[in-house]
Amino acid sequence: MSTLTKREQIEQSIDGIFKLLHEIRREPGSYAQNEQVLHALKSQGYLCALEMDFWIRDEQVKIQPISLNTLKKKLAGNGPDRDFTYLDKLRTHAQAAIAKFSEEPPEPKKRSRSAIESQIEDLKASVSSLHAVNMVLVQALEVNRRDLITIADTVNTGLRQKRINDAINRIIKILGMNPAPFDDTSVLSMEKHLKLVPNDKTNR
């Protein structure tokens, strides 16, 4: 019997859902035949209804059913790397990772004129997508440049930390504007965010 309070169980389940989705993206083959997981990924409601006790390497993870409203309320007010929109994006990315893993091997490329023309159109679409990604990255770099100048000019420690956090959240939101699959910012969100370190030296 669990000794956790109701609130702690909810927090444990939410944390477990995040860990599961990240793990599916890393190891989709481990979940491609798991009917319970496949069903949970179909919708937000099914994900909230998931009850699962499993291991990720040496860590035991527990997920208990919670209501969709409770999940949304608990994630409201979080940064873009921990809010409900981000969680749902993780769900769809996990779905896509399993679907890609389960795809049949591609057929050998044909050398007919129509096949080559089709390949050219695919490459054009890919170039257009990468061009869009490049434009978003240019925008992100410019915003980041301005933020760094502002942060460097900020003397107050508390205000500087706030501006650092705002800058991080701003970059994550901008990068999330990329077309899929380049809108995946989870690799950024798994890292510890930048924190100020107290300086014992007195400024002269």
PDB file of N, CA and C in Angstrom, residues 43-86:
ATOM      1  N   SER A  43      -4.608   9.451 -27.313  1.00  0.00           N
ATOM      2  CA  SER A  43      -5.252  10.721 -26.980  1.00  0.00           C
ATOM      3  C   SER A  43      -4.803  11.190 -25.604  1.00  0.00           C
ATOM      4  N   GLN A  44      -5.101  12.440 -25.297  1.00  0.00           N
ATOM      5  CA  GLN A  44      -4.779  12.998 -23.987  1.00  0.00           C
ATOM      6  C   GLN A  44      -5.519  12.245 -22.882  1.00  0.00           C
ATOM      7  N   GLY A  45      -6.789  11.954 -23.142  1.00  0.00           N
ATOM      8  CA  GLY A  45      -7.599  11.249 -22.146  1.00  0.00           C
ATOM      9  C   GLY A  45      -7.092   9.851 -21.872  1.00  0.00           C
ATOM     10  N   TYR A  46      -6.720   9.126 -22.914  1.00  0.00           N
ATOM     11  CA  TYR A  46      -6.188   7.773 -22.735  1.00  0.00           C
ATOM     12  C   TYR A  46      -4.871   7.804 -21.960  1.00  0.00           C
ATOM     13  N   LEU A  47      -4.059   8.839 -22.213  1.00  0.00           N
ATOM     14  CA  LEU A  47      -2.785   8.955 -21.500  1.00  0.00           C
ATOM     15  C   LEU A  47      -3.023   9.190 -20.011  1.00  0.00           C
ATOM     16  N   CYS A  48      -4.032  10.007 -19.697  1.00  0.00           N
ATOM     17  CA  CYS A  48      -4.360  10.272 -18.290  1.00  0.00           C
ATOM     18  C   CYS A  48      -4.892   9.021 -17.591  1.00  0.00           C
ATOM     19  N   ALA A  49      -5.516   8.124 -18.344  1.00  0.00           N
ATOM     20  CA  ALA A  49      -6.098   6.904 -17.763  1.00  0.00           C
ATOM     21  C   ALA A  49      -5.070   5.788 -17.592  1.00  0.00           C
ATOM     22  N   LEU A  50      -3.849   6.030 -18.017  1.00  0.00           N
ATOM     23  CA  LEU A  50      -2.814   4.994 -17.972  1.00  0.00           C
ATOM     24  C   LEU A  50      -2.455   4.625 -16.531  1.00  0.00           C
ATOM     25  N   GLU A  51      -2.402   3.327 -16.273  1.00  0.00           N
ATOM     26  CA  GLU A  51      -1.913   2.819 -14.982  1.00  0.00           C
ATOM     27  C   GLU A  51      -0.779   1.850 -15.296  1.00  0.00           C
ATOM     28  N   MET A  52       0.406   2.188 -14.832  1.00  0.00           N
ATOM     29  CA  MET A  52       1.577   1.427 -15.256  1.00  0.00           C
ATOM     30  C   MET A  52       2.660   1.474 -14.186  1.00  0.00           C
ATOM     31  N   ASP A  53       3.294   0.343 -13.960  1.00  0.00           N
ATOM     32  CA  ASP A  53       4.416   0.226 -13.024  1.00  0.00           C
ATOM     33  C   ASP A  53       5.547  -0.444 -13.801  1.00  0.00           C
ATOM     34  N   PHE A  54       6.623   0.289 -14.037  1.00  0.00           N
ATOM     35  CA  PHE A  54       7.678  -0.241 -14.902  1.00  0.00           C
ATOM     36  C   PHE A  54       9.041   0.309 -14.472  1.00  0.00           C
ATOM     37  N   TRP A  55      10.066  -0.140 -15.176  1.00  0.00           N
ATOM     38  CA  TRP A  55      11.429   0.286 -14.859  1.00  0.00           C
ATOM     39  C   TRP A  55      12.049   0.977 -16.064  1.00  0.00           C
ATOM     40  N   ILE A  56      12.768   2.046 -15.815  1.00  0.00           N
ATOM     41  CA  ILE A  56      13.617   2.677 -16.825  1.00  0.00           C
ATOM     42  C   ILE A  56      15.043   2.541 -16.319  1.00  0.00           C
ATOM     43  N   ARG A  57      15.737   1.574 -16.909  1.00  0.00           N
ATOM     44  CA  ARG A  57      17.059   1.188 -16.413  1.00  0.00           C
ATOM     45  C   ARG A  57      16.964   0.807 -14.931  1.00  0.00           C
ATOM     46  N   ASP A  58      17.589   1.534 -14.016  1.00  0.00           N
ATOM     47  CA  ASP A  58      17.565   1.138 -12.601  1.00  0.00           C
ATOM     48  C   ASP A  58      16.524   1.911 -11.796  1.00  0.00           C
ATOM     49  N   GLU A  59      15.674   2.651 -12.460  1.00  0.00           N
ATOM     50  CA  GLU A  59      14.687   3.482 -11.762  1.00  0.00           C
ATOM     51  C   GLU A  59      13.280   2.930 -11.941  1.00  0.00           C
ATOM     52  N   GLN A  60      12.587   2.709 -10.815  1.00  0.00           N
ATOM     53  CA  GLN A  60      11.201   2.267 -10.881  1.00  0.00           C
ATOM     54  C   GLN A  60      10.294   3.479 -11.094  1.00  0.00           C
ATOM     55  N   VAL A  61       9.370   3.353 -12.042  1.00  0.00           N
ATOM     56  CA  VAL A  61       8.467   4.452 -12.379  1.00  0.00           C
ATOM     57  C   VAL A  61       7.028   3.979 -12.223  1.00  0.00           C
ATOM     58  N   LYS A  62       6.222   4.784 -11.542  1.00  0.00           N
ATOM     59  CA  LYS A  62       4.810   4.441 -11.333  1.00  0.00           C
ATOM     60  C   LYS A  62       3.915   5.534 -11.903  1.00  0.00           C
ATOM     61  N   ILE A  63       2.900   5.096 -12.627  1.00  0.00           N
ATOM     62  CA  ILE A  63       1.902   6.021 -13.168  1.00  0.00           C
ATOM     63  C   ILE A  63       0.525   5.515 -12.765  1.00  0.00           C
ATOM     64  N   GLN A  64      -0.263   6.390 -12.144  1.00  0.00           N
ATOM     65  CA  GLN A  64      -1.631   6.056 -11.766  1.00  0.00           C
ATOM     66  C   GLN A  64      -2.595   6.977 -12.506  1.00  0.00           C
ATOM     67  N   PRO A  65      -3.815   6.527 -12.758  1.00  0.00           N
ATOM     68  CA  PRO A  65      -4.776   7.354 -13.499  1.00  0.00           C
ATOM     69  C   PRO A  65      -5.056   8.683 -12.803  1.00  0.00           C
ATOM     70  N   ILE A  66      -5.107   9.742 -13.583  1.00  0.00           N
ATOM     71  CA  ILE A  66      -5.492  11.064 -13.086  1.00  0.00           C
ATOM     72  C   ILE A  66      -6.443  11.678 -14.114  1.00  0.00           C
ATOM     73  N   SER A  67      -7.238  12.626 -13.679  1.00  0.00           N
ATOM     74  CA  SER A  67      -8.180  13.242 -14.617  1.00  0.00           C
ATOM     75  C   SER A  67      -7.446  14.233 -15.518  1.00  0.00           C
ATOM     76  N   LEU A  68      -7.992  14.444 -16.688  1.00  0.00           N
ATOM     77  CA  LEU A  68      -7.390  15.382 -17.634  1.00  0.00           C
ATOM     78  C   LEU A  68      -7.386  16.795 -17.062  1.00  0.00           C
ATOM     79  N   ASN A  69      -8.454  17.165 -16.365  1.00  0.00           N
ATOM     80  CA  ASN A  69      -8.525  18.496 -15.757  1.00  0.00           C
ATOM     81  C   ASN A  69      -7.447  18.683 -14.703  1.00  0.00           C
ATOM     82  N   THR A  70      -7.229  17.635 -13.894  1.00  0.00           N
ATOM     83  CA  THR A  70      -6.192  17.707 -12.865  1.00  0.00           C
ATOM     84  C   THR A  70      -4.822  17.878 -13.497  1.00  0.00           C
ATOM     85  N   LEU A  71      -4.568  17.125 -14.563  1.00  0.00           N
ATOM     86  CA  LEU A  71      -3.279  17.221 -15.251  1.00  0.00           C
ATOM     87  C   LEU A  71      -3.057  18.636 -15.784  1.00  0.00           C
ATOM     88  N   LYS A  72      -4.086  19.200 -16.411  1.00  0.00           N
ATOM     89  CA  LYS A  72      -3.960  20.552 -16.966  1.00  0.00           C
ATOM     90  C   LYS A  72      -3.722  21.582 -15.865  1.00  0.00           C
ATOM     91  N   LYS A  73      -4.430  21.435 -14.741  1.00  0.00           N
ATOM     92  CA  LYS A  73      -4.270  22.382 -13.634  1.00  0.00           C
ATOM     93  C   LYS A  73      -2.874  22.293 -13.032  1.00  0.00           C
ATOM     94  N   LYS A  74      -2.366  21.075 -12.892  1.00  0.00           N
ATOM     95  CA  LYS A  74      -1.044  20.887 -12.294  1.00  0.00           C
ATOM     96  C   LYS A  74       0.071  21.454 -13.175  1.00  0.00           C
ATOM     97  N   LEU A  75      -0.137  21.424 -14.487  1.00  0.00           N
ATOM     98  CA  LEU A  75       0.902  21.896 -15.409  1.00  0.00           C
ATOM     99  C   LEU A  75       0.728  23.365 -15.781  1.00  0.00           C
ATOM    100  N   ALA A  76      -0.415  23.944 -15.400  1.00  0.00           N
ATOM    101  CA  ALA A  76      -0.663  25.352 -15.717  1.00  0.00           C
ATOM    102  C   ALA A  76       0.357  26.234 -15.000  1.00  0.00           C
ATOM    103  N   GLY A  77       0.863  27.206 -15.696  1.00  0.00           N
ATOM    104  CA  GLY A  77       1.824  28.118 -15.084  1.00  0.00           C
ATOM    105  C   GLY A  77       3.262  27.653 -15.174  1.00  0.00           C
ATOM    106  N   ASN A  78       3.480  26.421 -15.629  1.00  0.00           N
ATOM    107  CA  ASN A  78       4.850  25.940 -15.806  1.00  0.00           C
ATOM    108  C   ASN A  78       5.478  26.579 -17.041  1.00  0.00           C
ATOM    109  N   GLY A  79       6.794  26.467 -17.145  1.00  0.00           N
ATOM    110  CA  GLY A  79       7.495  26.959 -18.322  1.00  0.00           C
ATOM    111  C   GLY A  79       7.152  26.122 -19.537  1.00  0.00           C
ATOM    112  N   PRO A  80       7.587  26.555 -20.724  1.00  0.00           N
ATOM    113  CA  PRO A  80       7.238  25.846 -21.959  1.00  0.00           C
ATOM    114  C   PRO A  80       7.832  24.452 -22.067  1.00  0.00           C
ATOM    115  N   ASP A  81       8.772  24.113 -21.165  1.00  0.00           N
ATOM    116  CA  ASP A  81       9.346  22.763 -21.192  1.00  0.00           C
ATOM    117  C   ASP A  81       8.687  21.844 -20.176  1.00  0.00           C
ATOM    118  N   ARG A  82       7.563  22.340 -19.563  1.00  0.00           N
ATOM    119  CA  ARG A  82       6.894  21.499 -18.563  1.00  0.00           C
ATOM    120  C   ARG A  82       5.399  21.788 -18.516  1.00  0.00           C
ATOM    121  N   ASP A  83       4.869  22.450 -19.539  1.00  0.00           N
ATOM    122  CA  ASP A  83       3.437  22.749 -19.526  1.00  0.00           C
ATOM    123  C   ASP A  83       2.656  21.675 -20.287  1.00  0.00           C
ATOM    124  N   PHE A  84       1.330  21.832 -20.332  1.00  0.00           N
ATOM    125  CA  PHE A  84       0.491  20.798 -20.945  1.00  0.00           C
ATOM    126  C   PHE A  84       0.706  20.718 -22.452  1.00  0.00           C
ATOM    127  N   THR A  85       0.907  21.873 -23.086  1.00  0.00           N
ATOM    128  CA  THR A  85       1.149  21.872 -24.536  1.00  0.00           C
ATOM    129  C   THR A  85       2.393  21.060 -24.870  1.00  0.00           C
ATOM    130  N   TYR A  86       3.426  21.239 -24.065  1.00  0.00           N
ATOM    131  CA  TYR A  86       4.669  20.501 -24.296  1.00  0.00           C
ATOM    132  C   TYR A  86       4.460  19.005 -24.050  1.00  0.00           C
TER     133      TYR A  86
END
